[in-house]
Short mmCIF file of C-alpha atoms in Angstrom, two decimals:
data_model
loop_
_atom_site.label_atom_id
_atom_site.label_comp_id
_atom_site.label_asym_id
_atom_site.label_seq_id
_atom_site.Cartn_x
_atom_site.Cartn_y
_atom_site.Cartn_z
CA MET A 1 17.15 -27.56 0.55
CA SER A 2 16.29 -25.11 -2.24
CA GLN A 3 18.71 -24.21 -5.03
CA ILE A 4 19.26 -20.76 -3.52
CA GLN A 5 20.02 -22.28 -0.12
CA ARG A 6 22.50 -24.76 -1.66
CA LEU A 7 24.32 -21.96 -3.49
CA PHE A 8 24.36 -19.88 -0.34
CA ALA A 9 25.77 -22.80 1.67
CA SER A 10 28.46 -23.51 -0.92
CA ALA A 11 29.51 -19.88 -0.90
CA LEU A 12 29.92 -19.91 2.88
CA ALA A 13 31.56 -23.35 3.06
CA PRO A 14 35.14 -22.02 3.45
CA LEU A 15 33.96 -19.87 6.37
CA SER A 16 32.48 -22.76 8.37
CA PRO A 17 34.33 -23.71 11.58
CA ASP A 18 34.60 -27.45 10.84
CA GLY A 19 37.79 -29.46 10.51
CA THR A 20 37.91 -29.35 6.70
CA ARG A 21 38.88 -25.69 6.58
CA HIS A 22 42.62 -26.37 6.44
CA ARG A 23 42.37 -28.59 3.36
CA ILE A 24 41.41 -25.79 1.00
CA VAL A 25 43.43 -22.69 0.22
CA PHE A 26 41.88 -19.73 -1.57
CA SER A 27 43.43 -16.61 -2.97
CA ALA A 28 42.24 -13.16 -1.92
CA SER A 29 40.22 -12.79 -5.12
CA ASP A 30 38.47 -16.13 -4.44
CA TRP A 31 37.46 -14.96 -0.97
CA LYS A 32 36.13 -11.68 -2.34
CA ARG A 33 34.08 -13.39 -5.05
CA ARG A 34 32.58 -15.87 -2.58
CA LEU A 35 31.79 -13.20 -0.02
CA LEU A 36 30.13 -11.07 -2.71
CA LEU A 37 28.07 -14.06 -3.87
CA ALA A 38 26.99 -14.80 -0.31
CA THR A 39 25.92 -11.19 0.20
CA LEU A 40 23.91 -11.10 -3.01
CA LEU A 41 22.22 -14.41 -2.29
CA SER A 42 21.30 -13.35 1.22
CA GLY A 43 19.57 -10.33 -0.31
CA VAL A 44 17.62 -12.62 -2.64
CA VAL A 45 16.49 -14.82 0.23
CA THR A 46 15.36 -11.99 2.50
CA SER A 47 13.58 -9.96 -0.18
CA ALA A 48 11.82 -12.76 -2.06
CA PHE A 49 8.51 -12.10 -0.34
CA GLY A 50 8.94 -8.49 0.80
CA ALA A 51 5.86 -6.36 1.34
CA SER A 52 5.36 -3.20 -0.71
CA PHE A 53 6.09 -1.04 2.37
CA ASN A 54 9.01 -0.83 4.80
CA CYS A 55 8.39 -3.51 7.43
CA SER A 56 10.97 -2.00 9.77
CA LYS A 57 8.58 0.94 10.14
CA ALA A 58 5.33 -1.04 10.31
CA GLY A 59 3.11 0.96 12.63
CA SER A 60 -0.36 -0.59 12.66
CA ALA A 61 -1.28 -4.05 13.96
CA THR A 62 -2.42 -4.95 10.44
CA GLU A 63 0.95 -4.08 8.89
CA LYS A 64 2.76 -6.14 11.54
CA ILE A 65 0.62 -9.17 10.68
CA ILE A 66 1.45 -8.71 6.99
CA CYS A 67 5.19 -8.37 7.62
CA GLY A 68 5.20 -11.54 9.73
CA ASP A 69 3.51 -13.68 7.08
CA ALA A 70 5.23 -14.70 3.83
CA GLU A 71 2.00 -15.22 1.88
CA LEU A 72 0.50 -11.90 2.97
CA SER A 73 3.78 -10.13 2.13
CA ARG A 74 3.72 -11.70 -1.33
CA LEU A 75 0.09 -10.66 -1.87
CA ASP A 76 0.87 -7.12 -0.69
CA ASP A 77 3.81 -6.84 -3.08
CA GLN A 78 1.70 -8.17 -5.97
CA LEU A 79 -1.19 -5.83 -5.15
CA GLY A 80 1.19 -2.87 -4.94
CA LYS A 81 2.44 -3.53 -8.47
CA THR A 82 -1.10 -3.97 -9.82
CA TYR A 83 -2.19 -0.78 -8.05
CA LYS A 84 0.53 1.25 -9.81
CA GLN A 85 -0.51 -0.17 -13.20
CA ALA A 86 -4.20 0.50 -12.58
CA LYS A 87 -3.53 4.03 -11.31
CA ALA A 88 -1.43 4.84 -14.37
CA LYS A 89 -4.28 3.65 -16.59
CA ALA A 90 -7.08 5.39 -14.65
CA ALA A 91 -8.83 8.28 -16.39
CA ASP A 92 -9.12 10.20 -13.11
CA ARG A 93 -6.12 9.40 -10.93
CA ARG A 94 -7.30 11.53 -8.00
CA GLU A 95 -10.66 9.73 -7.89
CA PHE A 96 -8.87 6.39 -8.22
CA ALA A 97 -6.50 7.21 -5.35
CA ALA A 98 -9.37 8.46 -3.18
CA ARG A 99 -11.36 5.28 -3.76
CA SER A 100 -8.31 3.12 -3.06
CA ASP A 101 -7.69 5.00 0.19
CA GLY A 102 -11.20 4.03 1.25
CA PHE A 103 -10.40 0.33 0.78
CA TRP A 104 -7.10 0.75 2.65
CA ARG A 105 -8.79 2.49 5.58
CA TRP A 106 -11.42 -0.27 5.76
CA ARG A 107 -8.63 -2.85 5.96
CA GLU A 108 -6.80 -0.97 8.72
CA LYS A 109 -9.99 -0.61 10.75
CA ASN A 110 -11.59 -4.03 10.27
CA CYS A 111 -8.94 -6.64 9.41
CA GLN A 112 -7.15 -7.86 12.52
CA THR A 113 -6.71 -11.52 11.51
CA ARG A 114 -4.78 -13.36 8.82
CA GLU A 115 -7.98 -14.80 7.32
CA CYS A 116 -9.56 -11.37 6.94
CA LEU A 117 -6.40 -10.01 5.29
CA LEU A 118 -6.21 -12.94 2.87
CA ASP A 119 -9.80 -12.32 1.76
CA TRP A 120 -9.18 -8.57 1.48
CA TYR A 121 -6.06 -8.97 -0.68
CA ARG A 122 -7.72 -11.51 -2.98
CA GLN A 123 -10.79 -9.34 -3.47
CA ARG A 124 -8.76 -6.16 -4.06
CA GLN A 125 -6.50 -8.02 -6.51
CA ILE A 126 -9.49 -9.24 -8.52
CA ALA A 127 -11.07 -5.77 -8.50
CA LEU A 128 -7.86 -4.09 -9.74
CA ASP A 129 -7.33 -6.82 -12.35
CA ALA A 130 -10.87 -6.14 -13.53
CA GLU A 131 -10.18 -2.42 -13.88
CA LEU A 132 -6.98 -3.14 -15.82
CA SER A 133 -9.04 -5.36 -18.15
CA GLY A 134 -11.53 -2.56 -18.77
CA ILE A 135 -14.30 -3.87 -16.50
CA SER A 136 -15.71 -1.08 -14.34
CA VAL A 137 -16.07 -1.33 -10.58
CA ALA A 138 -19.84 -1.00 -11.03
CA SER A 139 -19.80 -4.05 -13.31
CA VAL A 140 -17.84 -6.05 -10.75
CA ALA A 141 -20.45 -5.12 -8.15
CA THR A 142 -23.21 -6.20 -10.56
CA THR A 143 -21.50 -9.57 -11.00
CA VAL A 144 -21.35 -10.06 -7.24
CA LEU A 145 -25.03 -9.15 -6.89
CA GLN A 146 -26.13 -11.62 -9.56
CA SER A 147 -24.44 -14.51 -7.75
CA LEU A 148 -26.16 -13.84 -4.41
CA PRO A 149 -29.63 -14.91 -3.16
CA ALA A 150 -32.45 -12.55 -4.13
CA SER A 151 -33.00 -11.32 -0.56
CA VAL A 152 -29.36 -10.37 -0.06
CA SER A 153 -29.07 -9.03 -3.59
CA GLY A 154 -31.98 -6.67 -2.98
CA GLN A 155 -30.37 -5.32 0.17
CA LEU A 156 -27.07 -4.64 -1.58
CA ALA A 157 -28.56 -3.19 -4.75
CA SER A 158 -29.88 -0.20 -2.82
CA GLN A 159 -26.39 0.70 -1.58
CA PRO A 160 -23.80 2.81 -3.44
CA VAL A 161 -20.92 0.89 -4.97
CA ASN A 162 -18.42 2.30 -2.49
CA GLU A 163 -20.57 1.14 0.45
CA LEU A 164 -20.75 -2.32 -1.09
CA ALA A 165 -16.95 -2.37 -1.31
CA ASN A 166 -16.58 -1.14 2.25
CA LYS A 167 -18.82 -3.88 3.72
CA PRO A 168 -17.91 -7.10 1.89
CA SER A 169 -17.92 -9.36 4.94
CA GLN A 170 -20.61 -7.80 7.09
CA VAL A 171 -23.62 -8.63 4.90
CA VAL A 172 -22.79 -11.78 2.94
CA THR A 173 -20.96 -14.97 3.80
CA PRO A 174 -17.34 -15.60 2.71
CA GLU A 175 -18.55 -18.51 0.57
CA GLN A 176 -20.90 -16.24 -1.39
CA ILE A 177 -18.19 -13.65 -1.92
CA GLN A 178 -15.69 -16.26 -3.11
CA THR A 179 -18.24 -17.69 -5.56
CA ALA A 180 -18.99 -14.26 -6.98
CA LEU A 181 -15.33 -13.29 -7.28
CA ALA A 182 -14.56 -16.59 -8.99
CA GLN A 183 -17.12 -15.66 -11.65
CA VAL A 184 -15.49 -12.26 -12.09
CA GLN A 185 -12.07 -13.90 -12.46
CA LYS A 186 -13.47 -16.21 -15.14
CA LEU A 187 -14.86 -13.22 -17.04
CA ILE A 188 -11.47 -11.55 -16.92
CA ALA A 189 -9.71 -14.69 -18.20
CA GLU A 190 -12.30 -15.38 -20.95
CA PRO A 191 -13.89 -12.05 -21.89
CA THR A 192 -15.16 -13.32 -25.27
CA HIS A 193 -16.82 -16.54 -24.02
CA GLY A 194 -20.31 -16.98 -22.63
CA ASN A 195 -23.21 -14.61 -22.16
CA HIS A 196 -21.75 -11.52 -20.50
CA LEU A 197 -24.17 -8.94 -21.93
CA PHE A 198 -24.92 -7.59 -18.48
CA LEU A 199 -21.36 -6.26 -18.35
CA VAL A 200 -21.82 -4.01 -21.37
CA SER A 201 -25.58 -3.51 -21.62
CA ALA A 202 -25.54 -0.28 -19.62
CA ALA A 203 -23.52 2.84 -20.20
CA PRO A 204 -20.44 3.17 -17.99
CA GLN A 205 -21.42 4.49 -14.59
CA SER A 206 -19.42 6.97 -12.59
CA VAL A 207 -18.34 5.60 -9.25
CA PRO A 208 -18.93 8.04 -6.37
CA ALA A 209 -15.71 8.96 -4.61
CA VAL A 210 -15.21 7.67 -1.10
CA PRO A 211 -15.90 10.51 1.36
CA LEU A 212 -12.57 11.69 2.68
CA GLN A 213 -11.87 13.15 6.09
CA PRO A 214 -8.71 15.17 6.80
CA HIS A 215 -6.40 14.02 9.58
CA TYR A 216 -5.53 17.44 11.03
CA LEU A 217 -7.03 18.63 14.32
CA SER A 218 -7.61 22.26 13.38
CA VAL A 219 -6.60 24.99 10.96
CA ALA A 220 -6.09 28.73 11.36
CA ASP A 221 -4.57 31.25 8.94
CA GLY A 222 -3.42 28.52 6.56
CA GLU A 223 -1.62 26.59 9.31
CA TYR A 224 -2.77 23.03 10.07
CA VAL A 225 -2.36 21.30 13.43
CA TYR A 226 -1.53 17.57 13.44
CA GLU A 227 -0.72 15.17 16.27
CA ASP A 228 2.69 13.50 16.07
CA LEU A 229 2.19 10.44 18.28
CA ASN A 230 5.54 9.00 17.18
CA GLU A 231 7.19 11.77 19.22
CA ALA A 232 5.07 11.20 22.35
CA THR A 233 6.86 11.34 25.71
CA ALA A 234 5.89 10.98 29.35
CA LEU A 235 5.69 14.77 29.62
CA ASP A 236 3.82 15.27 26.34
CA ALA A 237 1.58 12.35 25.42
CA ARG A 238 -0.01 14.09 22.42
CA PRO A 239 2.61 16.34 20.82
CA GLN A 240 1.42 18.62 18.05
CA VAL A 241 3.10 20.00 14.93
CA MET A 242 2.22 23.02 12.80
CA VAL A 243 1.99 22.41 9.05
CA ARG A 244 1.83 24.69 6.03
CA TYR A 245 1.06 23.31 2.57
CA ARG A 246 3.09 25.09 -0.10
CA GLY A 247 1.35 23.46 -3.06
CA LYS A 248 3.30 21.84 -5.87
CA VAL A 249 6.84 23.17 -6.14
CA HIS A 250 8.81 21.92 -9.17
CA GLY A 251 6.20 19.19 -9.64
CA GLU A 252 6.39 17.96 -6.02
CA TYR A 253 3.85 18.25 -3.21
CA THR A 254 5.53 20.37 -0.55
CA LEU A 255 4.82 20.65 3.18
CA GLU A 256 6.68 22.67 5.79
CA VAL A 257 6.33 21.29 9.32
CA GLN A 258 7.33 23.01 12.55
CA LYS A 259 8.32 20.46 15.22
CA LYS A 260 9.90 20.87 18.62
CA ALA A 261 13.17 19.59 17.17
CA GLY A 262 13.09 22.09 14.32
CA ARG A 263 11.52 22.81 10.96
CA VAL A 264 11.24 20.08 8.29
CA ARG A 265 10.25 20.26 4.63
CA TYR A 266 8.53 17.17 3.19
CA THR A 267 8.22 16.66 -0.57
CA CYS A 268 7.10 13.88 -2.89
CA ASP A 269 6.18 13.54 -6.56
CA SER A 270 2.81 12.56 -8.03
CA ASP A 271 3.40 8.86 -7.34
CA CYS A 272 4.64 9.57 -3.79
CA ALA A 273 6.32 6.19 -3.46
CA TYR A 274 9.11 7.96 -1.56
CA ILE A 275 9.07 11.04 0.67
CA LYS A 276 12.00 13.45 0.97
CA GLN A 277 12.68 14.96 4.40
CA LEU A 278 14.88 18.06 4.58
CA MET A 279 15.82 19.61 7.91
CA LEU A 280 15.71 23.36 7.34
CA PRO A 281 17.58 25.51 6.58
CA GLY A 282 19.15 22.49 4.86
CA TYR A 283 22.71 23.62 4.33
CA GLY A 284 24.31 20.15 4.39
CA LEU A 285 23.74 16.87 2.58
CA HIS A 286 23.25 15.13 5.93
CA ASP A 287 20.10 17.23 6.41
CA LEU A 288 18.31 15.36 3.59
CA ASP A 289 16.72 11.95 4.06
CA VAL A 290 14.58 9.90 1.66
CA VAL A 291 12.17 7.30 3.07
CA LYS A 292 9.66 4.94 1.51
CA ASN A 293 6.01 5.93 1.88
CA ASP A 294 4.75 3.52 4.55
CA HIS A 295 1.16 4.90 4.54
CA GLY A 296 1.21 4.99 8.35
CA SER A 297 3.69 7.63 9.47
CA LEU A 298 2.74 11.26 10.08
CA ALA A 299 4.59 12.34 6.92
CA SER A 300 2.58 9.83 4.84
CA ILE A 301 -0.72 10.91 6.41
CA MET A 302 -0.05 14.61 5.79
CA MET A 303 1.01 13.92 2.20
CA ARG A 304 -2.15 11.88 1.61
CA ASP A 305 -4.26 14.82 2.82
CA ALA A 306 -2.41 17.13 0.43
CA MET A 307 -2.70 14.77 -2.55
CA ASN A 308 -6.42 14.24 -1.91
CA GLY A 309 -7.05 17.99 -2.04
CA LEU A 310 -7.84 18.30 1.67
CA LEU A 311 -5.24 21.01 2.32
CA VAL A 312 -5.38 24.57 1.00
CA GLU A 313 -2.15 26.13 -0.20
CA SER A 314 -0.76 28.54 2.39
CA GLU A 315 0.40 31.98 1.37
#
């Protein structure tokens, strides 16, 4: 039994239905302190390995696998923290976010097993650590190429860096990738040791942005049409919503969405870790809700389109 579990058990001991309950008498303040301790400890236990997104709203099969696995949840939480640090340090945050979206979309499309997700998280973690250490993505790709056989290296060298990142497991073996990434990790840990001239011999290269595709179905007169599959019913299997992008209002990306249930305004700041939802006209406090950006809901998808410059501000 871990130390946290022992403390939790001791806090709940007076509440257990065994025969020793009558031997101990506690005052009201004792009960309150023990109940508070039990509540706090239960929060520690359940959140120790929480993913960076809200698992209660996990939509994709990939997110459900992550939420059901302690190690994947821990890796997701760690990667989320590193991502925020790397984004804050990036010279071009929009380009950085666009490139990161490409990696995320590749994971959602291709990783349907625990093994694939473990490899993806480890590779993304090393890549972001490299960027935080000042090593460019192009340099990381060069390191991977130098560790591979000449035939494979020649095939990959002709591809853009973003295509190399999007196809890590379709061209080379997992063993080759792990060997290459281990070398990158060593360079990060010991940047002043060994012959690493290939990392700095060339001028920094600009990484082409991942081609982005909007998620809306159509647009007319500044109004975008999206599908809201979360609201699907037997009578309407593919419900649609009408969206207008209002640009940045008071520093927040702002969308106004017309649904069957009414009109909703969505807003989020530059980080967009949380999304505000206001039922219009929004006269009462109960009309406002704040949810964590889960990267899978319709609100998250629309906000991502806006932040990536795929929506034009409506008049």
